[in-house]
Short mmCIF file of C-alpha atoms in Angstrom, two decimals:
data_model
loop_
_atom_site.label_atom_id
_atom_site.label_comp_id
_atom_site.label_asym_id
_atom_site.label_seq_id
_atom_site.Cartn_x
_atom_site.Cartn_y
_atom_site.Cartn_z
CA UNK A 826 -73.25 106.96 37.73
CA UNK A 827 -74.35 110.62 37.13
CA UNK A 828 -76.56 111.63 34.64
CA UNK A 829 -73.88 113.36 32.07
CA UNK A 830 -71.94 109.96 32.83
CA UNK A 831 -74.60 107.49 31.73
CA UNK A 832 -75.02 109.72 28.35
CA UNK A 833 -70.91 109.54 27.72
CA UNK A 834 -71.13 105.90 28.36
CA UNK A 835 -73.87 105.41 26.41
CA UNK A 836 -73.13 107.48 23.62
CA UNK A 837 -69.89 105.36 23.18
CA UNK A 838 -71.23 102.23 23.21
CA UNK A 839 -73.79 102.67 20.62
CA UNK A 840 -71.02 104.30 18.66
CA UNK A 841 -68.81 101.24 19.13
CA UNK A 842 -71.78 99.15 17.42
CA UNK A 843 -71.98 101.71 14.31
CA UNK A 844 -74.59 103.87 15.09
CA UNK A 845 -74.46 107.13 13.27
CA UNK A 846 -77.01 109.09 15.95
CA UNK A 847 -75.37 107.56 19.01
CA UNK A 848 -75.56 110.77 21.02
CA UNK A 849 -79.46 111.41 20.09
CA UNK A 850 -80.00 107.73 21.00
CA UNK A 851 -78.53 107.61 23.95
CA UNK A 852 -80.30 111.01 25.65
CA UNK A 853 -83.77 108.99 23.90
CA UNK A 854 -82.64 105.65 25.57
CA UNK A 855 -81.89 107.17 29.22
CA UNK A 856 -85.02 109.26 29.17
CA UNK A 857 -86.68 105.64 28.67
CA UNK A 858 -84.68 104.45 31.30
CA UNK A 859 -85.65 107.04 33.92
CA UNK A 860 -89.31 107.40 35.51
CA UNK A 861 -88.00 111.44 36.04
CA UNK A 862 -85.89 112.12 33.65
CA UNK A 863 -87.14 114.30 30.52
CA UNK A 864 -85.20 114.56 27.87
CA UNK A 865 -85.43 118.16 27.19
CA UNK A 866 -84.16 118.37 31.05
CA UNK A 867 -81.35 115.80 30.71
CA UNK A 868 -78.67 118.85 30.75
CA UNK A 869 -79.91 120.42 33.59
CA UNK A 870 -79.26 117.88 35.37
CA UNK A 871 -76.29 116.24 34.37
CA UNK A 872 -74.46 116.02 37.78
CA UNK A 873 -77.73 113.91 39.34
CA UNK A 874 -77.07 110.58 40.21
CA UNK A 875 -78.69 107.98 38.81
CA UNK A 876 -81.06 105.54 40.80
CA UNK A 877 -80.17 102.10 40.77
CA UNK A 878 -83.00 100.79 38.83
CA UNK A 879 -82.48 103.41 36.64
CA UNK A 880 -79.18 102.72 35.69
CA UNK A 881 -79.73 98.93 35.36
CA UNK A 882 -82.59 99.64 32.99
CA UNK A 883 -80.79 101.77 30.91
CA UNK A 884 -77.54 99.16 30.77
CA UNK A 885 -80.21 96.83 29.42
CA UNK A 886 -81.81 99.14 26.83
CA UNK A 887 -78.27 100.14 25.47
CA UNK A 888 -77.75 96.23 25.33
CA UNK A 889 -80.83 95.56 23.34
CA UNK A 890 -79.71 98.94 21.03
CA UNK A 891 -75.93 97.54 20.37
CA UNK A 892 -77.07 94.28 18.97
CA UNK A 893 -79.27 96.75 16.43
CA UNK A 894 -82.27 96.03 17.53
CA UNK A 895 -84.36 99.10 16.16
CA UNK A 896 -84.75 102.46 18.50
CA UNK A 897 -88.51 102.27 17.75
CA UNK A 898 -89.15 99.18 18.67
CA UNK A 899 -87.02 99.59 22.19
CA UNK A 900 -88.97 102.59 22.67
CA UNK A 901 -92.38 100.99 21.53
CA UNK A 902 -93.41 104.01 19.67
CA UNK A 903 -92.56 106.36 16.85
CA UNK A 904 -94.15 109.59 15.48
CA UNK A 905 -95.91 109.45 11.72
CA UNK A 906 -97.61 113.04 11.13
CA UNK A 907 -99.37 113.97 13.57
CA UNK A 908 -99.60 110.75 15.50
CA UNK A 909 -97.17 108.99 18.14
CA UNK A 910 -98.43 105.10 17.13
CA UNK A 911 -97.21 101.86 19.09
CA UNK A 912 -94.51 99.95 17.17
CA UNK A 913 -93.45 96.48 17.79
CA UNK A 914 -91.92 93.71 15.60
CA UNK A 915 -95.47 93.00 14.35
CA UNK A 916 -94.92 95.43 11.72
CA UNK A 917 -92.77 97.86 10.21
CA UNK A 918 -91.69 101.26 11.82
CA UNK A 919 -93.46 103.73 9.68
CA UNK A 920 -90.99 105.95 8.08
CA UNK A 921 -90.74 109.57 7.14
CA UNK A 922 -91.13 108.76 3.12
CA UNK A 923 -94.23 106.83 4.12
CA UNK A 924 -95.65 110.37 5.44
CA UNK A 925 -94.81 111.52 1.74
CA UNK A 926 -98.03 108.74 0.56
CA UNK A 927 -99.87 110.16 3.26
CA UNK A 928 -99.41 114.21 1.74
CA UNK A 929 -99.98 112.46 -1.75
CA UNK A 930 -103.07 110.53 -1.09
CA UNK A 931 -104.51 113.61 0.99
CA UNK A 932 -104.11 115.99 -1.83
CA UNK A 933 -106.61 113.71 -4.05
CA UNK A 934 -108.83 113.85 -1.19
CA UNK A 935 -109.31 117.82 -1.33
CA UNK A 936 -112.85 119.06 -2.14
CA UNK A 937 -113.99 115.28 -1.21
CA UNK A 938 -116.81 115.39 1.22
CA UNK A 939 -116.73 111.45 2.81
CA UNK A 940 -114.18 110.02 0.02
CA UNK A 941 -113.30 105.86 0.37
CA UNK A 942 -110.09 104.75 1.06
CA UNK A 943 -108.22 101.57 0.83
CA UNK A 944 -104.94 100.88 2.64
CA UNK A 945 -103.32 97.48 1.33
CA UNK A 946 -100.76 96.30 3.52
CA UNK A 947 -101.92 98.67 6.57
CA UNK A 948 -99.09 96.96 8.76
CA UNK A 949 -99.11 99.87 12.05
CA UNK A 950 -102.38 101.28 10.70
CA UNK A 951 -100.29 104.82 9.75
CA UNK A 952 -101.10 105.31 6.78
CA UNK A 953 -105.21 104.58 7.32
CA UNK A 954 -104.86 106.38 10.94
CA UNK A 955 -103.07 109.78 9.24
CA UNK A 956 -105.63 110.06 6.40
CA UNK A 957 -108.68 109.39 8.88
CA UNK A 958 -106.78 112.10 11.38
CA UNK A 959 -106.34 114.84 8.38
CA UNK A 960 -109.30 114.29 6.44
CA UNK A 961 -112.52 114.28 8.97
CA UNK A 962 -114.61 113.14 6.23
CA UNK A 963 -112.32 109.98 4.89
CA UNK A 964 -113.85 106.55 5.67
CA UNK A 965 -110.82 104.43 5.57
CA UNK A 966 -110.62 100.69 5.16
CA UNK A 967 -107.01 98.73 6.09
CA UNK A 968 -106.19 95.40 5.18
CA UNK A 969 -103.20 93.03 5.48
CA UNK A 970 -102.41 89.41 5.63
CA UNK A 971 -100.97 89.28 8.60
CA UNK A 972 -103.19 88.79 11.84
CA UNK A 973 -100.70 89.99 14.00
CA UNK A 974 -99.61 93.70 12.05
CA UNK A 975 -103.87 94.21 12.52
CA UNK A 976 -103.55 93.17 16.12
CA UNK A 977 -101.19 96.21 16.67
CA UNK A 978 -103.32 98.26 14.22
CA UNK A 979 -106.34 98.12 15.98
CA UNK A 980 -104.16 98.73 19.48
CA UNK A 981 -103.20 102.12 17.39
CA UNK A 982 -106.80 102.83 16.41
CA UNK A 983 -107.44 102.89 20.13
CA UNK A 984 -104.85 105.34 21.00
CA UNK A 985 -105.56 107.52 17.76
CA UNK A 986 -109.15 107.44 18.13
CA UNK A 987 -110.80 108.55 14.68
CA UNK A 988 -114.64 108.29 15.36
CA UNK A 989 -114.60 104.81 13.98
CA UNK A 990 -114.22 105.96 10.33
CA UNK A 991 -111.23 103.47 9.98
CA UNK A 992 -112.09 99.71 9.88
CA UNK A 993 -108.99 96.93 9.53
CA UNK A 994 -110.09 93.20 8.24
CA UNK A 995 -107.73 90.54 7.59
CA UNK A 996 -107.90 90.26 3.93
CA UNK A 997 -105.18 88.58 0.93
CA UNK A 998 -104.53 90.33 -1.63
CA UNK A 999 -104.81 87.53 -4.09
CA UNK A 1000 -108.49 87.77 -3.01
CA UNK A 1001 -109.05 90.70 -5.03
CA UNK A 1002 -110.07 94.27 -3.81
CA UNK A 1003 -113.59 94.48 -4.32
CA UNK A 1004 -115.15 96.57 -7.29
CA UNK A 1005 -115.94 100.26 -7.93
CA UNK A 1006 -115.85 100.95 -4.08
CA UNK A 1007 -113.11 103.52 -3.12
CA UNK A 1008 -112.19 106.89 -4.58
CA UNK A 1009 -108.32 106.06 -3.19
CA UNK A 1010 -106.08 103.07 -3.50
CA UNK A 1011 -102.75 103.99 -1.11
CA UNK A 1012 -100.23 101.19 -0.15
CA UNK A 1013 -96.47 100.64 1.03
CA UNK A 1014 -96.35 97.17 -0.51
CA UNK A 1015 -93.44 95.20 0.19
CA UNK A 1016 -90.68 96.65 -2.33
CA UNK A 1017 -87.49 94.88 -1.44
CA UNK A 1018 -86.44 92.04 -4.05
CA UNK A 1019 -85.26 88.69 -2.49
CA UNK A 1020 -81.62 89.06 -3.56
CA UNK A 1021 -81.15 92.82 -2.18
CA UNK A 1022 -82.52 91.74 1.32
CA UNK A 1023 -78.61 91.42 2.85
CA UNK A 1024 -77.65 94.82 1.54
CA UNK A 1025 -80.28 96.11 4.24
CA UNK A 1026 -79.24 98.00 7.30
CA UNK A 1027 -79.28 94.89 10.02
CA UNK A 1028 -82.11 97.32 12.12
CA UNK A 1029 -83.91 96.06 8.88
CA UNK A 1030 -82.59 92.70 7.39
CA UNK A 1031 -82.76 91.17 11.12
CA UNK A 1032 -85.87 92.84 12.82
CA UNK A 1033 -88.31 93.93 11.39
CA UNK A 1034 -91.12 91.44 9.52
CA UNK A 1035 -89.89 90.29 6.36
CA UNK A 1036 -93.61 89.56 4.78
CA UNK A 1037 -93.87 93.48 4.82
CA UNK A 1038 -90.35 93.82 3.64
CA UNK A 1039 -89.49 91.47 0.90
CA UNK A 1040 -91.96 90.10 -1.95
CA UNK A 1041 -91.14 89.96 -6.21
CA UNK A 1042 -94.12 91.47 -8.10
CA UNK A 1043 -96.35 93.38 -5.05
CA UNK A 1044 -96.38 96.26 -6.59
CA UNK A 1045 -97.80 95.39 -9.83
CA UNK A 1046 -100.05 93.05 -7.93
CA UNK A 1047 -101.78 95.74 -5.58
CA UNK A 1048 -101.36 98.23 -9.09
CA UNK A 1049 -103.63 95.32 -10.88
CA UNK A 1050 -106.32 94.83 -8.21
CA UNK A 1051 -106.81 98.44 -7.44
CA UNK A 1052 -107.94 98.36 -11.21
CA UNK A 1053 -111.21 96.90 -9.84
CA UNK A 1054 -111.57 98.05 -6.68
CA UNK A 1055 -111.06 102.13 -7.43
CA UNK A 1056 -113.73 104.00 -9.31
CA UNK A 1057 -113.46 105.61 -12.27
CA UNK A 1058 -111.23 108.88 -11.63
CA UNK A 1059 -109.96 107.49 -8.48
CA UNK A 1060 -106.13 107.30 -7.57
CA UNK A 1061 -103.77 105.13 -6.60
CA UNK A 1062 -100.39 106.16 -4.72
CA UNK A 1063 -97.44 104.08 -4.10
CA UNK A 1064 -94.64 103.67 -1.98
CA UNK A 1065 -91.54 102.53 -4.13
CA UNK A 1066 -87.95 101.67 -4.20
CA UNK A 1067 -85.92 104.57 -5.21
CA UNK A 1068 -84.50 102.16 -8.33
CA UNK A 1069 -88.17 101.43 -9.39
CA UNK A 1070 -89.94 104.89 -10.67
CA UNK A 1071 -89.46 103.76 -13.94
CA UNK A 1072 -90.84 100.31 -13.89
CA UNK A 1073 -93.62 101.05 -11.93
CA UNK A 1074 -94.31 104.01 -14.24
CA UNK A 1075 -94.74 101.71 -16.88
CA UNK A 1076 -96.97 99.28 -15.33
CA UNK A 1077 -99.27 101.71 -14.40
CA UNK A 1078 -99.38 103.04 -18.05
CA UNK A 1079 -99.94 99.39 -19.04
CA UNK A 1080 -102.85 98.89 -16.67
CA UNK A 1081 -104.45 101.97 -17.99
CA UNK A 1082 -103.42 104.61 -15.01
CA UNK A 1083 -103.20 107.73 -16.65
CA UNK A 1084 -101.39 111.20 -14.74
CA UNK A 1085 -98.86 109.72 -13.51
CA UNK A 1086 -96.82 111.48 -11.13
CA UNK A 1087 -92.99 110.42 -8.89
CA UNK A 1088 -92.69 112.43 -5.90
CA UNK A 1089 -88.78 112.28 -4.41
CA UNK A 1090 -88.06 111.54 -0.61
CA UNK A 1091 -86.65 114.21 1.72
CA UNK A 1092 -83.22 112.96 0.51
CA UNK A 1093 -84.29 113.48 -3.06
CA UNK A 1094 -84.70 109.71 -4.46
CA UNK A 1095 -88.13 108.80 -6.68
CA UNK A 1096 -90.13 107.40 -3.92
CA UNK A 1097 -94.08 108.06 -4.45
CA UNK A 1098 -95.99 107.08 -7.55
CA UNK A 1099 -99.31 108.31 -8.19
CA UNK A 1100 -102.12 107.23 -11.22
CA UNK A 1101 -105.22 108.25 -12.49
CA UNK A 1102 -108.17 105.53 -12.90
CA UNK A 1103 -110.42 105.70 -15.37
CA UNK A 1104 -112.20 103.52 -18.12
#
């Protein structure tokens, strides 16, 4: 099998299984495949055969693809900002409207010399390991629940290195936040309500962790704790569902968040919320 051959094959199988970037995936999946084949160079060299390894490796990766297992997590990385961070079923694949939190939280950093954040839910670490990249001064605290989403954090603190200003502790929510100790409050709680999990893409619904996915009230929850742990004129920014500005909104007017702000995704649905602390 030649090179242009393996990329017609694979393109139609992935299409055959309903993927909309078939073509894309199957130039990223072969250049996985191949110890010498670079993408960007795939159609230079699209008469080259294959080596036999080669071509059994990238039969099994378009396997693993068809049966919607997600790109990222065949790949075993994905780019957030300016980071490429290891990604595994450990913990969500950190998503371009997650980089929006990241340009939220950053902008109520400006003028701060050594501000203190708190990432609830860190999962991959992106969100603590993009403020700690842009903001030299940030000290950055990430917590989740799970044992194993830190395991693959701290792996991705280790590839990032930030000059140890990010620290990641296993830590429950429902144990409170601490009090008066951060200037930021930033988290992509889990947003999806139990009954909407099965209209989820299956790369989603079947893959990827479903404590980080699926929970009724996490929002509010992380909303209510941050209440404690930010300091007076400190923020807190939000990931949300696109059917939830207005909800939110109004429990962070409740709670006493003041300045609120809904900043839309790249495909223009309410998908940040932002509030001012202060009491």
């Amino acid at each position: 099998m030649t090179v242009g051959e393996a990329l017609a094959h694979g393109t139609q199988v992935l299409a055959e299984a309903g993927i909309d970037t078939a073509r894309l995936e199957a130039e990223l999946l072969l250049a996985r495949a191949c110890d010498d084949c670079a993408r960007a160079l795939l159609y230079m060299e699209l008469r080259r055969d294959l080596k036999p390894e080669a071509e059994e490796a990238y039969g099994e990766l378009l396997l693993r693809r068809a049966r919607r297992e997600p790109l990222a997590y065949i790949l075993g990385h994905w780019g957030f900002r300016r980071l490429t961070l290891k990604t595994d079923t450990r913990a969500l694949i950190p998503r371009p409207e997650t980089e929006i939190v990241v340009e939220r939280a950053l902008e109520h950093l400006e003028g701060l010399d050594a501000p203190r954040v708190l990432d609830v839910g860190t999962g991959t670490g992106a969100i603590a390991l993009a403020i700690a990249d842009e903001h030299p001064g940030a000290a950055v605290t990430g917590i989740d629940a799970s044992a194993d989403a830190l395991a693959l954090a701290r792996e991705n603190l280790d590839l990032v290195g930030v000059d140890g200003r990010v620290r990641l502790v296993e830590h429950d929510l429902t144990d409170g936040l601490g009090s008066d100790d951060f200037d930021l409050v930033v988290s992509n709680p889990p947003y999806i309500e139990p009954e909407d999990l099965e209209t989820l893409q299956p790369e989603v619904r079947d893959w990827e962790p479903r404590i980080a996915l699926v929970a009724h009230g996490a929002t509010e929850a992380v909303a209510r704790a941050a209440t404690e742990a930010l300091r007076p004129g400190g923020w807190i920014v939000l990931e949300i569902a696109e059917n939830q500005a207005a909800n939110v909104a109004g429990v962070l007017d409740g709670l006493g968040y003041g300045e609120l702000r809904i900043s839309p995704d790249m495909a223009g649905r309410d998908r940040v919320i932002e509030g001012k602390w202060s009491r």
